[in-house]
């Protein structure tokens, strides 16, 4: 937790940006896994953490924008709870640590919101992403679950995106810690990737490293020899020499700030020349992405420049053809990189995406491009110092997609489909770093995980 001034200042900034009404922020509750008392690991809502810092279940908070009053709602535990959970800090004491003087039992929240509604005051709330939050808001506001999104507060969303996009120095330090844990996860995976080892053994080991760092993984680990499946959570295969292993994994530290890295490594420790050729293109794309990332640049333009590096590399190998700029304009590169260059990173691995991906990644100036591939770019807008983002180009050979494009002659003028036949069992390569936009450019956060083919082979030896 940061100091109380941090949270008071953030709430004051929210009040200034919103102007009037009542801000209602729900914390998360426990979610049952298979029966009520057997719950998933508790994860507090990130907006609640950002504004109120308290990492406990069953809390809600209100900011009266007009009067400036702030209240945290929640219940102190009974002796029965203490028997099972141990002594608990009283809510009043917790609230003081984040600069909130007034606490109320949870039963007082509903009457307070009802009174505000009947006096015609605007209630600013966020559209919930969990079933429990949806039901709680339905009951509090009298808005049916299916309509909550329509009535959520654009003013609150915009104010939060404005604030949370630019990271404070203390937030960057937390991300740096998460990156250090991520570094250990990836170097460990490199050292373990030998023929005969199960993917699940490596996934379990690096998940353990995340837990040892004080938090958990920042998202379910992606670790597979079938790296062409972008979000492959199946870890059931045995590693075989000659195949590539794609590992996309990161950690959350105790404060919940996240890291998110991808490396792709040769099982057994040596890239084949065919693998190296594709790998070098992805690495050049990653380096180009970093070179171009600076304040004032849009991430959409960086994405498209990186797509040109990919298209020109594949053209040099004879897998693509024609004019590179035209190929990218027509979206031909997306056969090989059907995803965006990156996203924001912070308290969430895809930071703030519960507020709406377009609100976070786009604005009045930069709109999402509706073309296969680039449409998946989560962050397109103009970059500012203090943004923390991922830089994650990739090249994948997805048999089903190649077959479809070939059969439908999609972008046939830019793709040498016949040459692709020998790549159908190649898999995929993605290389992802976490970067901080600085005043003049950008920097990789923490030590860069070994990334050149020689560095990777060295670690694997
Ligand atoms: N690293 C997983 C993702 O960005 O979706």
XYZ file of C-alpha atoms and ligand atoms in Angstrom:
466
model
C 0.000 0.000 0.000
C 1.192 3.543 -0.701
C 0.903 6.378 1.830
C -2.454 7.981 2.634
C -1.668 11.163 0.686
C -1.366 9.094 -2.488
C -4.944 7.885 -2.222
C -6.353 11.231 -0.989
C -4.682 13.052 -3.883
C -5.984 10.574 -6.456
C -9.535 10.901 -5.103
C -9.264 14.671 -5.101
C -8.160 14.573 -8.754
C -11.137 12.357 -9.597
C -13.474 14.831 -7.874
C -12.010 17.720 -9.834
C -12.356 15.895 -13.132
C -15.928 14.764 -12.507
C -17.398 17.959 -11.098
C -20.544 16.735 -9.339
C -22.572 13.765 -8.126
C -21.601 10.665 -6.183
C -18.890 8.196 -7.125
C -19.681 4.621 -6.096
C -16.848 2.096 -6.258
C -17.412 -1.535 -5.326
C -14.596 -3.708 -4.051
C -14.588 -7.364 -5.010
C -15.985 -10.222 -2.960
C -14.791 -13.796 -2.773
C -15.944 -15.945 -5.689
C -16.736 -19.599 -5.059
C -14.759 -22.158 -7.071
C -16.795 -25.326 -6.548
C -18.693 -24.692 -3.308
C -19.285 -21.564 -1.293
C -16.443 -21.854 1.172
C -13.875 -22.981 -1.413
C -13.106 -19.738 -3.168
C -10.809 -18.623 -5.979
C -7.789 -16.688 -4.762
C -9.130 -13.251 -3.802
C -8.243 -10.425 -6.207
C -9.326 -6.916 -5.287
C -10.796 -4.687 -7.978
C -8.047 -2.499 -9.455
C -10.035 0.764 -9.364
C -10.789 0.142 -5.695
C -7.081 -0.480 -5.114
C -6.127 2.645 -7.039
C -8.458 4.974 -5.115
C -8.830 3.268 -1.739
C -5.822 0.933 -1.474
C -7.536 -1.652 0.743
C -6.947 -5.231 -0.370
C -9.833 -6.885 1.477
C -13.123 -8.505 0.536
C -16.627 -7.022 0.883
C -15.947 -3.304 0.822
C -17.542 -0.459 -1.086
C -16.741 3.229 -1.144
C -18.462 6.462 -1.944
C -17.020 9.861 -2.824
C -19.456 12.741 -2.590
C -18.014 14.917 -5.326
C -19.928 18.017 -4.204
C -19.185 17.940 -0.474
C -15.855 16.100 -0.682
C -16.996 13.534 1.876
C -15.568 10.028 1.492
C -16.983 6.910 3.139
C -15.825 3.292 3.153
C -18.594 0.756 3.749
C -17.855 -2.657 5.252
C -18.377 -4.815 8.311
C -15.991 -5.676 11.089
C -15.734 -9.371 11.746
C -17.298 -11.324 14.585
C -15.512 -13.612 17.038
C -16.639 -16.578 14.882
C -14.722 -15.132 11.920
C -11.679 -14.416 14.065
C -11.544 -18.113 15.062
C -11.135 -19.043 11.392
C -9.305 -16.010 10.044
C -7.261 -14.754 12.992
C -7.396 -11.216 14.415
C -8.465 -8.585 11.886
C -7.677 -4.872 11.803
C -10.868 -2.856 12.414
C -12.271 -1.143 9.319
C -11.893 2.301 10.888
C -8.166 1.746 11.301
C -7.793 0.412 7.756
C -9.684 3.400 6.362
C -7.454 5.867 8.203
C -4.421 4.363 6.483
C -5.849 5.488 3.131
C -6.999 8.885 4.359
C -10.703 8.113 4.812
C -12.147 9.299 8.138
C -15.677 7.902 7.901
C -16.693 4.255 7.789
C -20.191 2.785 7.807
C -21.596 -0.735 8.056
C -22.446 -2.205 4.654
C -26.190 -2.149 5.462
C -26.086 1.663 5.335
C -24.920 1.798 1.710
C -28.295 1.021 0.130
C -30.242 3.728 2.037
C -27.545 6.273 1.243
C -27.646 5.513 -2.475
C -31.463 5.485 -2.450
C -31.499 8.933 -0.841
C -29.033 10.272 -3.403
C -31.104 8.878 -6.275
C -34.342 10.301 -4.884
C -32.741 13.723 -4.578
C -31.854 13.534 -8.262
C -28.106 13.219 -7.815
C -25.999 11.530 -10.470
C -24.395 8.263 -9.329
C -21.118 7.628 -11.142
C -20.394 3.900 -11.268
C -18.395 1.514 -13.456
C -19.816 -1.395 -15.391
C -18.961 -4.490 -13.328
C -17.142 -7.479 -14.857
C -18.038 -10.057 -12.199
C -21.436 -11.612 -11.573
C -21.324 -10.748 -7.872
C -20.711 -7.059 -8.640
C -23.479 -7.006 -11.239
C -26.005 -8.365 -8.754
C -24.876 -5.986 -6.020
C -25.201 -2.956 -8.310
C -28.571 -4.136 -9.636
C -29.839 -4.211 -6.076
C -28.277 -0.898 -5.073
C -29.307 1.096 -8.132
C -32.443 -0.679 -9.297
C -30.936 -1.029 -12.793
C -31.182 -4.468 -14.365
C -27.922 -6.328 -14.956
C -28.311 -6.081 -18.729
C -28.598 -2.275 -18.573
C -25.765 -1.499 -16.127
C -23.233 -0.856 -18.884
C -25.543 1.682 -20.563
C -25.796 3.716 -17.366
C -22.152 3.495 -16.282
C -20.383 6.841 -16.003
C -18.333 7.950 -18.994
C -17.066 10.877 -16.897
C -15.709 8.473 -14.279
C -14.186 6.191 -16.918
C -12.434 9.098 -18.650
C -11.188 10.530 -15.357
C -9.745 7.173 -14.301
C -8.131 6.509 -17.685
C -6.576 9.983 -17.601
C -5.072 9.401 -14.178
C -4.117 5.755 -14.366
C -2.503 5.917 -17.824
C 0.358 8.045 -16.540
C 2.148 6.043 -13.881
C 3.532 7.636 -10.724
C 7.189 6.940 -9.886
C 6.102 4.673 -7.021
C 3.874 2.705 -9.405
C 6.779 2.256 -11.829
C 8.857 0.920 -8.949
C 6.163 -1.694 -8.254
C 6.049 -2.647 -11.943
C 9.836 -2.939 -11.844
C 9.505 -5.461 -8.996
C 6.940 -7.417 -11.006
C 9.337 -7.376 -13.975
C 12.135 -8.770 -11.799
C 9.899 -11.712 -10.871
C 8.952 -12.118 -14.539
C 12.648 -12.203 -15.447
C 13.209 -15.124 -13.074
C 10.169 -16.940 -14.471
C 11.447 -16.724 -18.035
C 15.089 -17.545 -17.361
C 13.924 -20.582 -15.359
C 11.733 -21.716 -18.272
C 14.740 -21.382 -20.592
C 16.864 -23.547 -18.328
C 14.157 -26.233 -18.058
C 13.208 -26.522 -21.737
C 14.757 -29.884 -22.564
C 13.311 -32.749 -24.553
C 11.208 -35.110 -22.439
C 10.097 -32.442 -19.952
C 6.350 -31.830 -19.716
C 5.110 -28.327 -20.526
C 3.082 -28.469 -17.303
C 6.240 -29.028 -15.248
C 7.690 -25.759 -16.515
C 4.357 -23.924 -16.234
C 3.959 -25.112 -12.634
C 7.507 -24.182 -11.714
C 7.305 -20.651 -13.090
C 3.855 -20.136 -11.564
C 5.523 -21.051 -8.266
C 8.125 -18.337 -8.867
C 5.315 -15.813 -9.330
C 3.751 -16.936 -6.050
C 7.116 -16.743 -4.299
C 7.337 -13.111 -5.405
C 4.432 -12.327 -3.063
C 1.568 -12.204 -5.552
C 0.409 -14.490 -8.287
C 0.675 -14.679 -12.051
C -0.716 -11.604 -13.765
C -2.784 -13.838 -16.114
C -3.008 -17.593 -16.753
C 0.346 -18.714 -18.154
C 0.592 -19.305 -21.905
C 3.262 -21.955 -22.454
C 3.147 -24.224 -25.455
C 5.000 -25.785 -28.324
C 1.933 -24.727 -30.317
C 2.766 -21.074 -29.986
C 0.749 -20.333 -33.122
C -2.344 -20.573 -30.904
C -2.134 -17.100 -29.428
C -3.604 -17.813 -26.003
C -2.699 -21.465 -25.530
C -3.303 -22.511 -21.929
C -2.918 -26.222 -22.642
C 0.279 -27.464 -21.021
C -0.125 -31.176 -21.579
C 2.547 -31.893 -24.204
C 6.010 -33.324 -23.743
C 8.832 -31.199 -25.126
C 10.511 -32.465 -28.277
C 13.845 -31.459 -29.734
C 13.487 -29.290 -32.806
C 10.307 -27.547 -31.642
C 9.870 -24.030 -30.343
C 8.373 -23.323 -26.932
C 6.488 -20.051 -26.578
C 6.232 -18.755 -23.008
C 4.014 -15.731 -22.308
C 3.928 -15.119 -18.572
C 4.233 -12.455 -15.937
C 3.732 -11.823 -12.259
C 1.718 -9.563 -10.031
C 3.530 -8.442 -6.905
C 1.810 -7.951 -3.541
C 0.646 -4.466 -4.570
C -0.899 -6.100 -7.696
C 1.217 -4.224 -10.231
C 1.971 -6.569 -13.107
C 4.554 -7.681 -15.632
C 3.956 -9.460 -18.931
C 6.754 -10.973 -21.044
C 7.025 -13.398 -23.920
C 10.028 -15.339 -25.052
C 10.201 -18.149 -27.588
C 12.938 -20.710 -27.124
C 14.222 -23.776 -28.960
C 13.601 -27.011 -27.077
C 17.013 -28.532 -26.408
C 18.799 -25.189 -26.581
C 19.729 -24.649 -30.237
C 17.694 -22.797 -32.896
C 17.563 -24.409 -36.332
C 18.514 -22.050 -39.155
C 14.875 -21.945 -40.285
C 13.788 -20.949 -36.759
C 16.566 -18.364 -36.501
C 15.479 -16.713 -39.753
C 11.953 -16.109 -38.481
C 13.175 -15.276 -34.979
C 15.499 -12.561 -36.281
C 12.579 -10.885 -38.069
C 10.504 -10.836 -34.863
C 13.465 -9.495 -32.919
C 14.027 -6.754 -35.505
C 10.315 -5.901 -35.253
C 10.537 -5.731 -31.463
C 13.620 -3.496 -31.614
C 11.985 -1.254 -34.215
C 8.906 -0.937 -32.003
C 11.076 0.256 -29.142
C 13.063 2.655 -31.358
C 9.858 4.335 -32.500
C 8.118 4.489 -29.134
C 8.250 8.033 -27.807
C 5.924 10.742 -26.531
C 3.781 12.251 -29.249
C 3.907 9.142 -31.438
C 0.733 7.090 -31.787
C 1.013 3.399 -30.961
C -1.060 2.726 -34.072
C 1.725 4.166 -36.216
C 4.341 2.168 -34.292
C 2.237 -0.963 -34.829
C 2.046 -0.329 -38.573
C 5.795 0.386 -38.845
C 6.485 -2.884 -37.026
C 4.119 -4.661 -39.424
C 6.314 -3.358 -42.268
C 9.414 -4.866 -40.639
C 7.586 -8.197 -40.478
C 6.352 -7.990 -44.061
C 9.747 -6.997 -45.426
C 11.498 -9.794 -43.487
C 9.017 -12.360 -44.780
C 9.397 -10.977 -48.277
C 13.165 -11.446 -48.051
C 12.517 -15.096 -47.154
C 10.155 -15.468 -50.121
C 7.037 -15.975 -47.987
C 5.528 -12.612 -48.911
C 5.831 -10.636 -52.137
C 4.927 -7.278 -53.692
C 5.235 -3.801 -52.270
C 5.691 -3.937 -48.488
C 3.763 -0.726 -47.726
C 0.884 -1.867 -49.937
C 0.935 -5.287 -48.262
C 0.592 -3.695 -44.819
C -2.036 -1.254 -46.048
C -4.044 -4.237 -47.248
C -3.509 -6.120 -43.977
C -1.553 -8.962 -45.630
C 0.961 -9.110 -42.738
C -1.917 -10.103 -40.451
C -1.801 -13.621 -41.841
C 1.388 -13.888 -39.781
C 0.712 -11.375 -36.993
C -3.032 -11.348 -36.389
C -2.790 -9.286 -33.198
C -1.768 -5.851 -32.005
C 1.652 -4.646 -30.924
C 0.725 -4.143 -27.306
C -1.400 -2.811 -24.496
C -1.146 -0.754 -21.325
C 0.263 -2.419 -18.221
C -0.214 -1.454 -14.589
C -2.513 -2.702 -11.860
C -3.992 -4.978 -14.538
C -1.960 -6.843 -17.079
C -4.224 -5.257 -19.718
C -4.463 -2.123 -17.673
C -7.968 -0.737 -17.107
C -9.578 -2.864 -19.807
C -12.561 -3.386 -17.498
C -13.279 0.302 -18.212
C -13.636 -0.505 -21.912
C -10.784 -1.265 -24.311
C -11.623 1.651 -26.608
C -11.686 4.149 -23.739
C -8.191 3.043 -22.712
C -6.515 2.512 -26.062
C -8.259 5.019 -28.337
C -9.675 8.516 -28.133
C -11.313 11.235 -30.215
C -8.200 11.501 -32.352
C -7.207 7.871 -32.977
C -9.947 5.378 -33.791
C -9.660 1.621 -33.980
C -9.012 0.368 -37.511
C -11.582 -2.152 -38.637
C -9.250 -4.483 -40.535
C -8.405 -8.082 -39.616
C -5.274 -8.054 -37.447
C -4.954 -4.332 -36.747
C -8.492 -4.434 -35.327
C -6.976 -6.369 -32.405
C -4.595 -3.543 -31.525
C -5.616 -2.708 -27.964
C -3.625 0.546 -27.733
C -3.529 2.941 -30.671
C -3.515 6.405 -29.159
C -0.802 8.999 -28.812
C 1.816 8.094 -26.200
C 2.721 10.228 -23.186
C 5.628 10.085 -20.734
C 4.688 7.754 -17.893
C 2.747 5.258 -19.995
C 3.812 1.665 -19.353
C 3.074 -0.563 -22.328
C 3.984 -3.882 -23.873
C 5.908 -4.274 -27.124
C 5.048 -7.735 -28.431
C 5.333 -8.453 -32.125
C 5.089 -12.017 -33.367
C 5.062 -14.268 -36.419
C 2.801 -17.309 -36.401
C 2.008 -19.996 -38.932
C -1.621 -20.860 -38.219
C -2.582 -23.748 -40.536
C -6.333 -23.055 -40.445
C -5.833 -19.364 -41.265
C -3.340 -20.097 -44.050
C -5.756 -22.640 -45.578
C -8.632 -20.148 -45.402
C -6.685 -17.283 -47.019
C -5.319 -19.615 -49.669
C -8.761 -21.054 -50.495
C -10.365 -17.598 -50.573
C -7.361 -15.994 -52.302
C -7.192 -13.325 -49.594
C -4.242 -10.983 -50.225
C -2.994 -13.510 -52.789
C -0.938 -10.783 -54.452
C 1.206 -10.469 -51.317
C 1.542 -14.064 -50.077
C 3.486 -16.973 -51.563
C 1.106 -19.646 -50.350
C 3.089 -22.514 -51.905
C 6.191 -21.584 -49.922
C 4.149 -21.730 -46.719
C 3.513 -25.487 -47.034
C 6.793 -26.263 -45.299
C 5.962 -23.919 -42.391
C 2.667 -25.472 -41.363
C 4.296 -27.245 -38.397
C 6.557 -24.313 -37.471
C 4.490 -22.922 -34.566
C 4.852 -19.282 -33.619
C 7.315 -16.760 -32.233
C 6.459 -13.772 -30.044
C 8.942 -11.530 -28.206
C 7.497 -9.197 -25.614
C 9.089 -6.572 -23.384
C 7.522 -4.119 -20.949
C 8.486 -0.539 -21.690
C 8.135 2.833 -20.027
C 7.551 5.880 -22.200
C 10.009 8.545 -20.997
C 10.279 12.274 -21.795
C 12.399 11.579 -24.869
C 11.747 7.975 -25.903
C 11.278 4.803 -23.946
C 13.142 2.253 -21.874
C 12.766 -1.421 -21.105
C 11.730 -1.836 -17.480
C 14.302 -3.817 -15.512
C 16.935 -6.074 -17.031
C 15.994 -7.247 -20.487
C 15.290 -10.978 -20.456
C 17.820 -12.687 -22.758
C 16.454 -12.154 -26.240
C 19.008 -12.514 -29.027
C 19.316 -16.094 -30.294
C 22.873 -16.267 -28.941
C 21.828 -14.966 -25.514
C 18.965 -17.476 -25.338
C 21.190 -20.388 -26.362
C 23.766 -19.281 -23.794
C 21.209 -19.366 -20.953
C 19.899 -22.723 -22.154
C 23.404 -24.170 -22.105
N 0.291 -11.638 -22.382
C -1.051 -12.023 -22.587
C -1.842 -10.952 -23.249
O -1.368 -9.850 -23.425
O -2.988 -11.171 -23.571
